[in-house]
Amino acid sequence: MIVRELKPGIHALVAIDWDRKLFDELVPLPEGTSYNAYVVVGSEKTALIDSVHPSMTGDFLAALKGLGLERVDYIVSNHAEPDHSGSIPAVLAEYPEAKVLANVKCRSLLIASHGLKPDAFTLIKDQQTVSLGDRTLRFMWVPWVHWPDTTFTYVEEDRVLFSCDFLGAHLATSDLYADDEARVERAARMYYAEIMMPYRPHVKKYVDLLAAMAIDMIGPSHGPVYRRPEFILSHYRAWAGDATRPAVVIPYLSMYESTAKMVAYLIDRLMAKGLSVQPFNVVDLDSGRFAAALVEASTVVFGSPTVLDGPHPAMAAAAYLVNALKPKTRYGGIIGSYGWGNDAMQNSLAKMLPNLAVEWFAPVVAGGVPKHEALAELDRLAEDIVRANAA
Ligand code: FEO
């Protein structure tokens, strides 16, 4: 782990987790991730902004020691989740003079997670400043992107913002800066979809907050540093804004090829009309790619066979994910085939999606193999989707 300088006296300590495949046993990491901490050296005081995942504490302490700091006065905890706070107890052991600066929510979470004593803390409030001498830290308490404790730390004189998880990307890279914007955009979109999308109204609010500030550089807690802040802010504005793109995402599975035939038929009809379509077989779902596809898509069509009197369990799991992620999708559809059952599947599936504020198209269900009537209904559904997307 190397220390790199962002500005004179402001250092990035990036713990790169090249090999990690899964975050929180939930989020796929196709390109690994990083845990970013920062050191801000003032003329009188020195502050460490966050720490790293506990598994990387040894390297982190060595890097910190390598900076040759005589003392650390403050450990700013922007967020208590252990991927950023996990090394704080070890840092306190090395630098016992340091006070942990955290808001009241973050303090209670850190005490619960790490057993820190209350007297290890100095509480900070929203918009409070702390002087490092010739540098000033301003703290902004910005709950729900994505925890209730989330805080931004802004170095006023240098116009550098440490944005915590917000605006981050799960991307292990030797690049300090997000200059490979196409690559970073892909990783940041997936990260936004998985972590920030459920909090879209808060995201919008904080993007507006940051747009009104003078910011030269943004150091997030995951992924490379932005020295062109408008790059990531403009993407967040588009992703969190209300506008959608005319695109159809189709989570589906099939047990005896009947639902698969219906999905393939619908895809052909939609493609023939020039619509963008992305099907995802949910039996072995890549949830990261799926979530990323939902960020701006106007339409989701679920394709499921009936199992007992509901959707296939794999579809129920996919529906749970969609409901939890709360995409801004405007239109929804349900298609599928049943065997001995009936058309109850679409009702129970729709009930699993109360957070999806969509206009539902009439469902299309077929008994067994789809025949002429079902295919005609799929033609009608395709027309409805095309018409809605043209509006
Ligand atoms: Fe990267 Fe919410 O922790």
Short mmCIF file of N, CA and C in Angstrom, two decimals, residues 28 30 189-190 193-194 197 247-254 259-260 263-264 266-267 270 276-305 312 314-319 321-322 325 327 329 333 335 349:
data_model
loop_
_atom_site.label_atom_id
_atom_site.label_comp_id
_atom_site.label_asym_id
_atom_site.label_seq_id
_atom_site.Cartn_x
_atom_site.Cartn_y
_atom_site.Cartn_z
N PRO A 28 -21.80 -8.20 -5.96
CA PRO A 28 -20.67 -8.73 -6.73
C PRO A 28 -19.64 -7.64 -7.01
N PRO A 30 -17.01 -7.35 -9.68
CA PRO A 30 -16.30 -7.88 -10.86
C PRO A 30 -14.92 -7.28 -11.02
N ARG A 189 -21.74 3.35 -11.94
CA ARG A 189 -23.17 3.12 -12.19
C ARG A 189 -23.66 1.88 -11.43
N MET A 190 -22.86 0.81 -11.50
CA MET A 190 -23.23 -0.41 -10.79
C MET A 190 -23.28 -0.16 -9.28
N ALA A 193 -26.33 1.80 -8.44
CA ALA A 193 -27.53 0.96 -8.51
C ALA A 193 -27.68 0.10 -7.26
N GLU A 194 -26.58 -0.45 -6.82
CA GLU A 194 -26.63 -1.41 -5.71
C GLU A 194 -26.77 -0.72 -4.35
N MET A 197 -29.23 3.74 -5.15
CA MET A 197 -30.53 3.89 -5.83
C MET A 197 -31.72 3.81 -4.87
N ALA A 247 -35.98 1.83 -22.60
CA ALA A 247 -35.27 0.54 -22.56
C ALA A 247 -36.10 -0.43 -21.73
N VAL A 248 -36.06 -1.71 -22.12
CA VAL A 248 -36.87 -2.74 -21.46
C VAL A 248 -35.94 -3.77 -20.84
N VAL A 249 -36.04 -3.93 -19.54
CA VAL A 249 -35.29 -4.96 -18.82
C VAL A 249 -36.23 -6.14 -18.57
N ILE A 250 -35.77 -7.35 -18.89
CA ILE A 250 -36.65 -8.52 -18.79
C ILE A 250 -36.00 -9.59 -17.91
N PRO A 251 -36.26 -9.57 -16.60
CA PRO A 251 -35.85 -10.71 -15.77
C PRO A 251 -36.80 -11.88 -16.08
N TYR A 252 -36.22 -13.07 -16.29
CA TYR A 252 -37.08 -14.20 -16.68
C TYR A 252 -36.42 -15.51 -16.29
N LEU A 253 -37.18 -16.56 -16.31
CA LEU A 253 -36.67 -17.93 -16.30
C LEU A 253 -37.75 -18.81 -16.89
N SER A 254 -37.35 -20.04 -17.19
CA SER A 254 -38.31 -20.94 -17.82
C SER A 254 -38.03 -22.36 -17.34
N THR A 259 -42.21 -20.34 -21.11
CA THR A 259 -41.99 -18.93 -20.78
C THR A 259 -40.83 -18.38 -21.62
N ALA A 260 -39.81 -19.22 -21.84
CA ALA A 260 -38.68 -18.77 -22.66
C ALA A 260 -39.14 -18.40 -24.07
N VAL A 263 -40.80 -15.02 -23.89
CA VAL A 263 -39.80 -13.95 -23.72
C VAL A 263 -39.09 -13.68 -25.05
N ALA A 264 -38.68 -14.74 -25.71
CA ALA A 264 -37.96 -14.57 -26.99
C ALA A 264 -38.86 -13.87 -28.01
N LEU A 266 -41.36 -11.80 -27.40
CA LEU A 266 -41.51 -10.39 -27.02
C LEU A 266 -40.24 -9.60 -27.35
N ILE A 267 -39.09 -10.20 -27.07
CA ILE A 267 -37.83 -9.50 -27.39
C ILE A 267 -37.77 -9.18 -28.88
N LEU A 270 -40.07 -6.30 -29.75
CA LEU A 270 -39.58 -5.01 -29.26
C LEU A 270 -38.37 -4.55 -30.06
N SER A 276 -34.53 -0.77 -27.07
CA SER A 276 -33.41 -1.44 -26.41
C SER A 276 -33.97 -2.45 -25.41
N VAL A 277 -33.45 -3.68 -25.43
CA VAL A 277 -33.95 -4.75 -24.56
C VAL A 277 -32.77 -5.44 -23.89
N GLN A 278 -32.90 -5.72 -22.60
CA GLN A 278 -31.87 -6.48 -21.87
C GLN A 278 -32.52 -7.58 -21.06
N PRO A 279 -32.47 -8.84 -21.52
CA PRO A 279 -33.00 -9.94 -20.71
C PRO A 279 -31.97 -10.44 -19.71
N PHE A 280 -32.44 -10.89 -18.56
CA PHE A 280 -31.57 -11.49 -17.54
C PHE A 280 -32.21 -12.78 -17.06
N ASN A 281 -31.54 -13.93 -17.29
CA ASN A 281 -32.04 -15.17 -16.71
C ASN A 281 -31.75 -15.15 -15.21
N VAL A 282 -32.80 -15.20 -14.40
CA VAL A 282 -32.64 -14.98 -12.96
C VAL A 282 -32.20 -16.23 -12.21
N VAL A 283 -32.10 -17.38 -12.90
CA VAL A 283 -31.67 -18.61 -12.21
C VAL A 283 -30.23 -18.44 -11.71
N ASP A 284 -29.40 -17.79 -12.52
CA ASP A 284 -28.02 -17.52 -12.12
C ASP A 284 -27.78 -16.03 -12.35
N LEU A 285 -28.49 -15.23 -11.60
CA LEU A 285 -28.55 -13.79 -11.89
C LEU A 285 -27.26 -13.08 -11.50
N ASP A 286 -26.71 -12.28 -12.42
CA ASP A 286 -25.63 -11.36 -12.10
C ASP A 286 -26.32 -10.09 -11.56
N SER A 287 -26.45 -10.02 -10.24
CA SER A 287 -27.27 -8.96 -9.66
C SER A 287 -26.68 -7.57 -9.88
N GLY A 288 -25.36 -7.48 -10.05
CA GLY A 288 -24.75 -6.17 -10.31
C GLY A 288 -25.13 -5.63 -11.68
N ARG A 289 -25.00 -6.47 -12.70
CA ARG A 289 -25.38 -6.04 -14.06
C ARG A 289 -26.87 -5.76 -14.13
N PHE A 290 -27.64 -6.60 -13.44
CA PHE A 290 -29.10 -6.43 -13.42
C PHE A 290 -29.46 -5.08 -12.78
N ALA A 291 -28.88 -4.81 -11.63
CA ALA A 291 -29.18 -3.55 -10.94
C ALA A 291 -28.78 -2.36 -11.81
N ALA A 292 -27.61 -2.46 -12.46
CA ALA A 292 -27.14 -1.36 -13.30
C ALA A 292 -28.10 -1.11 -14.46
N ALA A 293 -28.67 -2.19 -15.01
CA ALA A 293 -29.62 -2.04 -16.12
C ALA A 293 -30.90 -1.34 -15.68
N LEU A 294 -31.22 -1.46 -14.40
CA LEU A 294 -32.47 -0.86 -13.90
C LEU A 294 -32.35 0.63 -13.64
N VAL A 295 -31.13 1.17 -13.66
CA VAL A 295 -30.93 2.56 -13.23
C VAL A 295 -31.77 3.54 -14.04
N GLU A 296 -31.78 3.38 -15.36
CA GLU A 296 -32.48 4.37 -16.20
C GLU A 296 -33.56 3.75 -17.08
N ALA A 297 -33.77 2.43 -17.00
CA ALA A 297 -34.73 1.78 -17.90
C ALA A 297 -36.15 2.25 -17.61
N SER A 298 -36.90 2.47 -18.66
CA SER A 298 -38.29 2.91 -18.50
C SER A 298 -39.21 1.76 -18.11
N THR A 299 -38.84 0.53 -18.48
CA THR A 299 -39.80 -0.58 -18.45
C THR A 299 -39.15 -1.86 -17.92
N VAL A 300 -39.90 -2.58 -17.10
CA VAL A 300 -39.46 -3.91 -16.66
C VAL A 300 -40.58 -4.89 -16.96
N VAL A 301 -40.23 -5.99 -17.62
CA VAL A 301 -41.20 -7.07 -17.85
C VAL A 301 -40.67 -8.33 -17.19
N PHE A 302 -41.45 -8.87 -16.28
CA PHE A 302 -41.07 -10.09 -15.56
C PHE A 302 -41.64 -11.29 -16.30
N GLY A 303 -40.78 -12.28 -16.58
CA GLY A 303 -41.25 -13.49 -17.26
C GLY A 303 -41.04 -14.69 -16.36
N SER A 304 -42.13 -15.26 -15.85
CA SER A 304 -41.98 -16.37 -14.90
C SER A 304 -43.02 -17.45 -15.14
N PRO A 305 -42.59 -18.70 -15.02
CA PRO A 305 -43.59 -19.77 -14.94
C PRO A 305 -44.25 -19.74 -13.57
N HIS A 312 -42.04 -18.53 -9.79
CA HIS A 312 -40.91 -19.39 -9.42
C HIS A 312 -40.11 -18.70 -8.32
N ALA A 314 -37.01 -18.35 -7.83
CA ALA A 314 -35.90 -17.52 -8.34
C ALA A 314 -36.43 -16.17 -8.81
N MET A 315 -37.66 -16.16 -9.36
CA MET A 315 -38.25 -14.89 -9.77
C MET A 315 -38.67 -14.08 -8.54
N ALA A 316 -39.14 -14.78 -7.51
CA ALA A 316 -39.50 -14.07 -6.28
C ALA A 316 -38.27 -13.37 -5.70
N ALA A 317 -37.11 -14.03 -5.77
CA ALA A 317 -35.88 -13.41 -5.26
C ALA A 317 -35.51 -12.19 -6.10
N ALA A 318 -35.66 -12.31 -7.42
CA ALA A 318 -35.35 -11.17 -8.30
C ALA A 318 -36.32 -10.02 -8.02
N ALA A 319 -37.59 -10.36 -7.80
CA ALA A 319 -38.59 -9.32 -7.50
C ALA A 319 -38.27 -8.64 -6.17
N LEU A 321 -35.35 -8.17 -4.98
CA LEU A 321 -34.23 -7.26 -5.25
C LEU A 321 -34.73 -5.98 -5.93
N VAL A 322 -35.58 -6.13 -6.95
CA VAL A 322 -36.10 -4.95 -7.65
C VAL A 322 -36.86 -4.06 -6.67
N LEU A 325 -34.43 -2.19 -4.45
CA LEU A 325 -33.60 -1.18 -5.12
C LEU A 325 -34.40 0.05 -5.53
N PRO A 327 -36.04 1.15 -8.33
CA PRO A 327 -35.68 1.90 -9.55
C PRO A 327 -36.81 2.83 -9.95
N THR A 329 -38.28 3.09 -12.68
CA THR A 329 -39.01 2.50 -13.80
C THR A 329 -40.46 3.00 -13.84
N GLY A 333 -44.59 -5.03 -16.71
CA GLY A 333 -45.38 -6.09 -17.33
C GLY A 333 -45.03 -7.43 -16.72
N ILE A 335 -45.35 -11.64 -17.77
CA ILE A 335 -45.75 -12.67 -18.72
C ILE A 335 -45.29 -14.02 -18.17
N LEU A 349 -47.05 -12.00 -7.89
CA LEU A 349 -45.79 -11.34 -8.25
C LEU A 349 -45.93 -9.82 -8.11
#
